[in-house]
């Protein structure tokens, strides 16, 4: 039983389902969507872009406080395990749905398989960090995307025999969809914007922002938008705005900080649009986890507007630079990139488009072996 809940889950599960179906003896799967993300732009559209089959079940939990959302997923997920009796529950990433379903499964004696295990920012004020640590503790099989993750897991007392370094399934999706990516001109047209902004001297930058730590406090968001406005005077910026961020820009009265000649606001974009925008960009400014990885795979410089990352390999080997919210640091790195001194990086180990194949093979063997042992 594979679980998805929120936008960053969809690109991880799509290639895994395909790989499980492509095994010599295919593993039967069920796809459960918790409904944590429910807007067409945050969910349905990504299912289409990623060729994800429609979920077998949708729990339709929607939004709420962390406690309400997590509890509601748990309450609605539990009866499915009684009804369908899966041999394992496969969860990905670090969203509330990941932890909620893992917790239900482990307490009912159903094994949890975690894909993208062991990533740690070291920042326990981040809800995702709590979800990561707890999910890993109760998982029976843990697939990692980079070598540092294994060290993190071993330090937390997880036995080495449960861990498998498989590579990055996000990059499998990137490989599968890159040829279908929609060009930036088409995306701007489709959203009713004039694409001439793309032809600026240095090209354009792409921005996404949605972390509560960046967008939920009025002064923090104001400072960030002022910095981005300054960046936009050198490089036009295209923002794909998460609903949370859009609501806060309006609520805090910050819309006037957007320079309409240099900053284009778009609603959340589909996967094919985002890949197209990022591929064509001079740089990306983001607080997303996924974009840090995708820009590394695409060789596009990424400025991460956070103090820490759970994906250190994107900094050590890839194109990522942690700039926090420090205006001087941001303007300096932007200047470096525009002067042709941006990071080029290299592709990390096993980010080769075949992580899901390795996971499918290992998972199938692991299930066979554990069945034989019983
Ligand atoms: C969630 C994940 C985060 C991930 C992000 C990607 C957790 C703790 N966080 O954060 O790790 O990076 O998804 O987007 O699980 N909303 C809509 N429509 C939707 C979904 C959400 O309008 O389809 C709005 C609602 O106002 C909601 C808010 O966004 O209250 C936050 O949604 P939520 O699912 O709680 O967390 P995200 O910020 O999206």
Coordinates of C-alpha atoms and ligand atoms in Angstrom, one line a residue:
X1 CA 0.0 0.0 0.0
X2 CA 1.7 3.2 -1.2
X3 CA 0.7 6.5 0.4
X4 CA 0.8 10.0 -1.1
X5 CA -0.5 13.1 0.6
X6 CA 1.1 16.3 -0.5
X7 CA 2.6 17.7 -3.7
X8 CA 6.3 16.6 -3.1
X9 CA 5.1 13.0 -2.6
X10 CA 3.7 12.6 -6.1
X11 CA 7.0 12.7 -8.1
X12 CA 8.5 10.2 -5.7
X13 CA 5.8 7.6 -5.8
X14 CA 5.1 7.7 -9.6
X15 CA 8.4 6.0 -10.7
X16 CA 8.2 3.5 -7.8
X17 CA 4.7 2.3 -8.9
X18 CA 6.0 1.9 -12.4
X19 CA 9.1 0.0 -11.3
X20 CA 7.0 -2.3 -9.0
X21 CA 4.7 -3.1 -12.0
X22 CA 7.7 -3.7 -14.3
X23 CA 9.3 -6.5 -12.1
X24 CA 9.5 -9.9 -13.6
X25 CA 6.9 -10.9 -10.9
X26 CA 5.1 -7.6 -10.5
X27 CA 4.2 -6.6 -6.9
X28 CA 0.5 -5.7 -6.6
X29 CA 0.1 -2.2 -5.3
X30 CA -2.7 0.0 -4.0
X31 CA -2.4 3.8 -4.0
X32 CA -3.9 5.8 -1.2
X33 CA -4.1 9.6 -1.3
X34 CA -4.7 11.2 2.1
X35 CA -6.0 14.4 0.5
X36 CA -3.6 16.6 2.5
X37 CA -3.2 18.6 -0.8
X38 CA -6.5 18.8 -2.7
X39 CA -6.4 21.9 -5.0
X40 CA -6.4 20.9 -8.6
X41 CA -3.1 22.8 -9.0
X42 CA -1.5 21.1 -6.0
X43 CA -2.7 17.6 -6.7
X44 CA -4.8 16.5 -9.8
X45 CA -2.6 18.3 -12.3
X46 CA 0.5 16.6 -10.9
X47 CA -1.1 13.2 -11.2
X48 CA -1.6 13.9 -14.9
X49 CA 1.8 15.3 -15.5
X50 CA 3.5 12.3 -13.7
X51 CA 1.2 9.7 -15.2
X52 CA 0.3 8.6 -11.8
X53 CA -2.7 6.3 -11.8
X54 CA -5.8 7.7 -10.0
X55 CA -5.6 6.8 -6.3
X56 CA -7.5 3.7 -5.3
X57 CA -8.7 5.6 -2.3
X58 CA -8.8 9.2 -1.3
X59 CA -9.1 10.0 2.4
X60 CA -9.9 13.7 1.7
X61 CA -8.5 15.0 5.0
X62 CA -7.8 18.5 3.7
X63 CA -6.1 21.3 5.7
X64 CA -5.9 21.8 9.4
X65 CA -3.5 22.4 12.3
X66 CA -0.7 19.8 12.4
X67 CA -2.6 17.9 15.2
X68 CA -5.9 17.9 13.4
X69 CA -4.4 17.0 10.0
X70 CA -2.2 14.2 11.4
X71 CA -5.0 12.8 13.6
X72 CA -7.5 12.9 10.8
X73 CA -5.2 11.0 8.4
X74 CA -4.6 8.4 11.2
X75 CA -8.3 8.0 11.9
X76 CA -9.2 7.5 8.3
X77 CA -6.2 5.3 7.4
X78 CA -6.6 2.7 10.1
X79 CA -9.6 0.9 8.8
X80 CA -7.9 0.4 5.4
X81 CA -5.3 -1.8 7.0
X82 CA -8.0 -4.0 8.4
X83 CA -9.8 -4.1 5.2
X84 CA -6.9 -4.6 2.7
X85 CA -4.2 -6.2 4.9
X86 CA -1.2 -5.0 2.9
X87 CA 2.1 -6.7 3.5
X88 CA 3.7 -3.3 3.9
X89 CA 2.9 0.4 3.8
X90 CA 5.3 2.4 1.6
X91 CA 5.7 6.1 2.5
X92 CA 7.9 8.8 1.0
X93 CA 9.4 12.1 2.1
X94 CA 8.5 14.0 5.3
X95 CA 5.0 15.4 5.2
X96 CA 2.4 15.0 7.8
X97 CA 0.7 12.2 5.9
X98 CA 4.1 10.3 5.9
X99 CA 4.3 10.2 9.6
X100 CA 0.5 9.7 10.2
X101 CA 0.3 6.6 8.0
X102 CA 3.5 5.1 9.4
X103 CA 2.4 5.4 12.9
X104 CA -0.9 3.7 12.2
X105 CA 0.8 0.9 10.3
X106 CA 3.5 0.1 12.8
X107 CA 1.0 -0.1 15.7
X108 CA -1.1 -2.6 13.7
X109 CA 1.9 -4.7 13.0
X110 CA 2.2 -3.7 9.3
X111 CA 5.8 -3.0 8.2
X112 CA 6.7 0.5 7.2
X113 CA 9.0 1.1 4.2
X114 CA 10.4 4.7 4.0
X115 CA 11.7 6.1 0.8
X116 CA 14.0 9.2 1.3
X117 CA 15.0 8.1 4.8
X118 CA 17.8 9.6 6.9
X119 CA 17.7 13.2 5.7
X120 CA 18.3 15.6 8.6
X121 CA 18.4 19.4 8.8
X122 CA 19.2 19.2 12.5
X123 CA 16.5 21.8 13.0
X124 CA 13.7 20.4 15.2
X125 CA 11.6 23.5 14.8
X126 CA 10.8 22.3 11.3
X127 CA 7.7 20.1 11.2
X128 CA 9.3 18.0 8.5
X129 CA 12.3 17.2 10.7
X130 CA 10.0 15.7 13.4
X131 CA 8.2 13.7 10.7
X132 CA 11.6 12.4 9.3
X133 CA 13.1 11.3 12.7
X134 CA 9.9 9.6 13.8
X135 CA 9.1 7.9 10.6
X136 CA 12.6 6.5 10.3
X137 CA 12.5 5.1 13.9
X138 CA 9.4 3.0 13.1
X139 CA 10.4 1.9 9.6
X140 CA 11.5 -1.7 8.8
X141 CA 13.1 -0.9 5.5
X142 CA 14.8 2.5 4.8
X143 CA 15.9 3.7 1.3
X144 CA 18.3 6.6 1.3
X145 CA 19.1 9.1 -1.4
X146 CA 22.6 10.2 -0.4
X147 CA 25.4 8.6 1.7
X148 CA 25.2 11.1 4.6
X149 CA 21.7 9.7 5.4
X150 CA 23.1 6.4 6.5
X151 CA 25.3 8.0 9.0
X152 CA 22.4 10.0 10.4
X153 CA 20.4 6.8 10.8
X154 CA 23.2 4.8 12.4
X155 CA 23.7 7.6 14.9
X156 CA 20.0 7.3 15.8
X157 CA 20.4 3.6 16.5
X158 CA 18.9 2.2 13.3
X159 CA 20.6 -1.1 12.3
X160 CA 22.6 -1.0 9.1
X161 CA 20.8 -4.1 7.8
X162 CA 17.6 -2.1 7.5
X163 CA 19.2 0.6 5.4
X164 CA 19.6 0.5 1.6
X165 CA 21.3 3.2 -0.4
X166 CA 19.1 3.3 -3.6
X167 CA 19.6 6.8 -5.0
X168 CA 17.0 9.6 -5.6
X169 CA 13.6 8.7 -7.0
X170 CA 12.9 12.4 -7.7
X171 CA 15.5 12.3 -10.4
X172 CA 13.8 9.2 -11.9
X173 CA 10.7 11.5 -12.4
X174 CA 12.8 14.2 -13.8
X175 CA 14.3 11.8 -16.4
X176 CA 10.8 10.4 -17.2
X177 CA 9.3 13.9 -17.8
X178 CA 12.1 16.1 -19.0
X179 CA 11.4 15.6 -22.7
X180 CA 7.7 16.6 -22.1
X181 CA 8.6 19.8 -20.1
X182 CA 6.7 22.9 -21.1
X183 CA 8.8 25.9 -22.2
X184 CA 8.7 29.1 -20.1
X185 CA 7.2 31.1 -23.0
X186 CA 4.3 28.7 -23.3
X187 CA 3.8 28.8 -19.5
X188 CA 3.7 32.6 -19.3
X189 CA 1.3 32.7 -22.2
X190 CA -1.0 30.1 -20.7
X191 CA -1.1 32.2 -17.5
X192 CA -2.0 35.4 -19.4
X193 CA 1.5 37.0 -19.1
X194 CA 3.6 38.7 -21.7
X195 CA 6.7 36.5 -22.2
X196 CA 9.0 39.4 -23.3
X197 CA 10.3 39.5 -19.7
X198 CA 12.1 36.2 -20.4
X199 CA 14.3 37.9 -23.0
X200 CA 16.1 40.1 -20.5
X201 CA 19.8 40.4 -20.7
X202 CA 20.6 37.7 -18.2
X203 CA 17.4 35.7 -18.8
X204 CA 15.2 35.1 -15.8
X205 CA 15.1 33.6 -12.3
X206 CA 12.5 31.3 -10.7
X207 CA 11.3 31.7 -7.1
X208 CA 9.3 29.5 -4.8
X209 CA 8.6 30.2 -1.2
X210 CA 6.3 28.3 1.2
X211 CA 8.1 27.3 4.4
X212 CA 6.1 28.6 7.5
X213 CA 9.4 30.0 8.8
X214 CA 9.7 32.3 5.7
X215 CA 6.1 33.2 5.0
X216 CA 4.0 33.1 8.2
X217 CA 5.6 36.1 9.9
X218 CA 4.8 39.5 8.3
X219 CA 8.2 41.1 8.9
X220 CA 10.1 38.1 7.6
X221 CA 8.0 37.9 4.5
X222 CA 8.3 41.7 4.0
X223 CA 12.1 41.6 4.2
X224 CA 12.3 38.6 1.8
X225 CA 10.1 40.3 -0.7
X226 CA 12.1 43.5 -0.5
X227 CA 15.2 41.5 -1.2
X228 CA 13.6 39.7 -4.1
X229 CA 12.4 43.0 -5.5
X230 CA 16.1 44.2 -5.4
X231 CA 17.2 41.0 -7.1
X232 CA 14.5 41.5 -9.8
X233 CA 16.0 44.8 -10.8
X234 CA 19.0 42.8 -12.1
X235 CA 17.1 39.7 -13.2
X236 CA 13.4 39.4 -13.8
X237 CA 11.8 36.8 -11.5
X238 CA 9.0 34.4 -12.0
X239 CA 7.2 33.3 -8.8
X240 CA 5.1 30.1 -8.6
X241 CA 3.1 31.0 -5.5
X242 CA 2.0 28.3 -3.0
X243 CA -1.5 29.1 -1.7
X244 CA -0.2 29.7 1.8
X245 CA 2.3 32.4 0.5
X246 CA -0.3 34.0 -1.7
X247 CA -2.7 34.3 1.2
X248 CA -0.1 35.8 3.5
X249 CA 1.1 38.3 0.9
X250 CA -2.5 39.6 0.7
X251 CA -3.2 39.3 4.5
X252 CA -0.1 41.3 5.4
X253 CA -0.7 43.9 2.7
X254 CA 2.6 43.2 0.9
X255 CA 1.3 43.1 -2.7
X256 CA 2.8 46.6 -3.3
X257 CA 6.3 45.1 -2.9
X258 CA 5.8 43.2 -6.2
X259 CA 7.2 45.1 -9.1
X260 CA 4.9 44.0 -11.9
X261 CA 7.4 44.9 -14.6
X262 CA 10.1 42.6 -13.2
X263 CA 8.2 40.1 -11.0
X264 CA 5.6 37.7 -12.5
X265 CA 3.3 36.0 -10.1
X266 CA 1.9 32.6 -11.2
X267 CA -0.4 30.2 -9.4
X268 CA 1.2 26.8 -8.3
X269 CA 2.5 25.2 -11.5
X270 CA 2.3 21.7 -12.8
X271 CA 5.3 19.4 -12.8
X272 CA 6.0 19.8 -16.5
X273 CA 5.8 23.6 -16.2
X274 CA 8.1 23.7 -13.2
X275 CA 10.7 21.5 -15.0
X276 CA 10.5 23.8 -18.0
X277 CA 10.9 27.0 -15.9
X278 CA 13.8 25.6 -13.9
X279 CA 15.6 24.3 -16.9
X280 CA 15.5 27.6 -18.7
X281 CA 16.3 29.7 -15.6
X282 CA 19.6 31.6 -14.9
X283 CA 19.1 30.7 -11.2
X284 CA 16.4 29.5 -8.8
X285 CA 15.6 31.0 -5.4
X286 CA 13.7 28.6 -3.1
X287 CA 13.0 27.2 0.3
X288 CA 11.8 23.9 -1.2
X289 CA 13.6 20.6 -0.6
X290 CA 12.7 19.1 -3.9
X291 CA 13.9 22.1 -6.0
X292 CA 17.3 21.9 -4.3
X293 CA 17.7 18.4 -5.8
X294 CA 16.1 19.1 -9.2
X295 CA 18.4 22.2 -9.8
X296 CA 21.4 20.0 -8.9
X297 CA 20.3 17.4 -11.4
X298 CA 19.6 20.2 -14.1
X299 CA 22.9 22.0 -13.4
X300 CA 21.1 25.3 -12.6
X301 CA 22.4 27.4 -9.7
X302 CA 20.1 27.3 -6.7
X303 CA 20.0 29.8 -3.8
X304 CA 18.3 28.2 -0.8
X305 CA 16.5 30.8 1.4
X306 CA 17.1 28.7 4.6
X307 CA 19.7 28.5 7.3
X308 CA 20.1 24.7 6.9
X309 CA 19.5 21.9 4.5
X310 CA 18.7 18.2 5.0
X311 CA 20.2 17.6 1.6
X312 CA 23.9 18.5 2.1
X313 CA 25.0 16.7 -1.1
X314 CA 23.3 19.4 -3.1
X315 CA 25.7 21.9 -1.6
X316 CA 28.8 19.7 -1.5
X317 CA 28.5 18.3 -5.0
X318 CA 25.6 20.1 -6.7
X319 CA 24.6 23.7 -7.5
X320 CA 23.1 24.7 -4.2
X321 CA 24.2 27.6 -2.0
X322 CA 22.6 28.2 1.4
X323 CA 22.0 31.9 1.6
X324 CA 19.5 32.1 4.5
X325 CA 17.6 35.4 4.5
X326 CA 20.7 37.5 4.5
X327 CA 20.2 40.2 1.8
X328 CA 23.9 40.9 1.3
X329 CA 24.6 37.1 0.8
X330 CA 21.7 36.7 -1.6
X331 CA 22.8 39.7 -3.7
X332 CA 26.4 38.6 -3.7
X333 CA 25.5 35.1 -5.0
X334 CA 23.1 36.5 -7.6
X335 CA 25.9 38.8 -8.8
X336 CA 28.3 35.8 -9.0
X337 CA 25.9 33.8 -11.0
X338 CA 25.1 36.7 -13.4
X339 CA 28.9 37.2 -13.8
X340 CA 29.2 33.6 -15.0
X341 CA 30.6 32.3 -11.7
X342 CA 27.6 30.2 -10.6
X343 CA 28.1 26.7 -9.3
X344 CA 27.9 24.0 -12.0
X345 CA 28.2 21.0 -9.7
X346 CA 28.1 17.4 -10.7
X347 CA 25.5 14.6 -10.4
X348 CA 25.6 12.9 -7.0
X349 CA 26.1 9.1 -6.9
X350 CA 23.0 7.1 -7.9
X351 CA 21.0 10.1 -9.1
X352 CA 20.8 8.3 -12.4
X353 CA 17.1 7.8 -13.1
X354 CA 17.1 4.2 -11.8
X355 CA 16.6 4.6 -8.1
X356 CA 13.0 3.2 -8.3
X357 CA 14.2 0.1 -10.1
X358 CA 16.7 -0.6 -7.3
X359 CA 14.0 0.0 -4.7
X360 CA 11.5 -2.3 -6.5
X361 CA 14.0 -5.2 -6.8
X362 CA 15.2 -4.8 -3.2
X363 CA 11.7 -4.5 -1.8
X364 CA 10.5 -7.6 -3.7
X365 CA 13.5 -9.6 -2.4
X366 CA 13.0 -8.3 1.2
X367 CA 9.3 -9.2 1.2
X368 CA 10.2 -12.7 -0.2
X369 CA 12.9 -13.2 2.4
X370 CA 10.7 -12.1 5.3
X371 CA 7.8 -14.3 4.1
X372 CA 10.3 -17.3 4.0
X373 CA 11.5 -16.5 7.5
X374 CA 8.0 -16.6 9.0
Ligands
LIG1 C1 3.3 20.6 3.0 C2 4.4 19.8 3.7 C3 5.7 20.4 3.3 C4 5.9 20.4 1.8 C5 4.7 21.2 1.2 C6 4.7 21.3 -0.3 C7 3.9 19.1 6.0 C8 4.1 19.4 7.4 N1 4.3 20.0 5.2 O1 3.3 21.9 3.4 O2 6.8 19.6 3.8 O3 7.1 21.1 1.4 O4 3.5 20.5 1.6 O5 3.7 22.1 -0.8 O6 3.3 18.1 5.7 N2 -3.5 24.7 0.8 C9 -4.4 24.9 -0.2 N3 -4.6 23.9 -1.1 C10 -4.1 22.7 -1.0 C11 -3.2 22.4 0.1 C12 -2.9 23.4 1.0 O7 -4.9 26.0 -0.3 O8 -4.3 21.9 -1.9 C13 -3.2 25.7 1.8 C14 -4.2 25.8 3.0 O9 -4.4 27.1 3.3 C15 -3.4 25.0 4.0 C16 -1.9 25.5 3.7 O10 -1.9 25.6 2.3 O11 -3.8 25.4 5.3 C17 -0.9 24.6 4.2 O12 -1.1 23.2 3.7 P1 -0.5 22.0 4.5 O13 -0.8 20.7 3.8 O14 -0.8 22.1 6.0 O15 1.1 22.2 4.4 P2 2.0 22.9 3.3 O16 2.5 24.2 3.7 O17 1.4 22.7 1.9

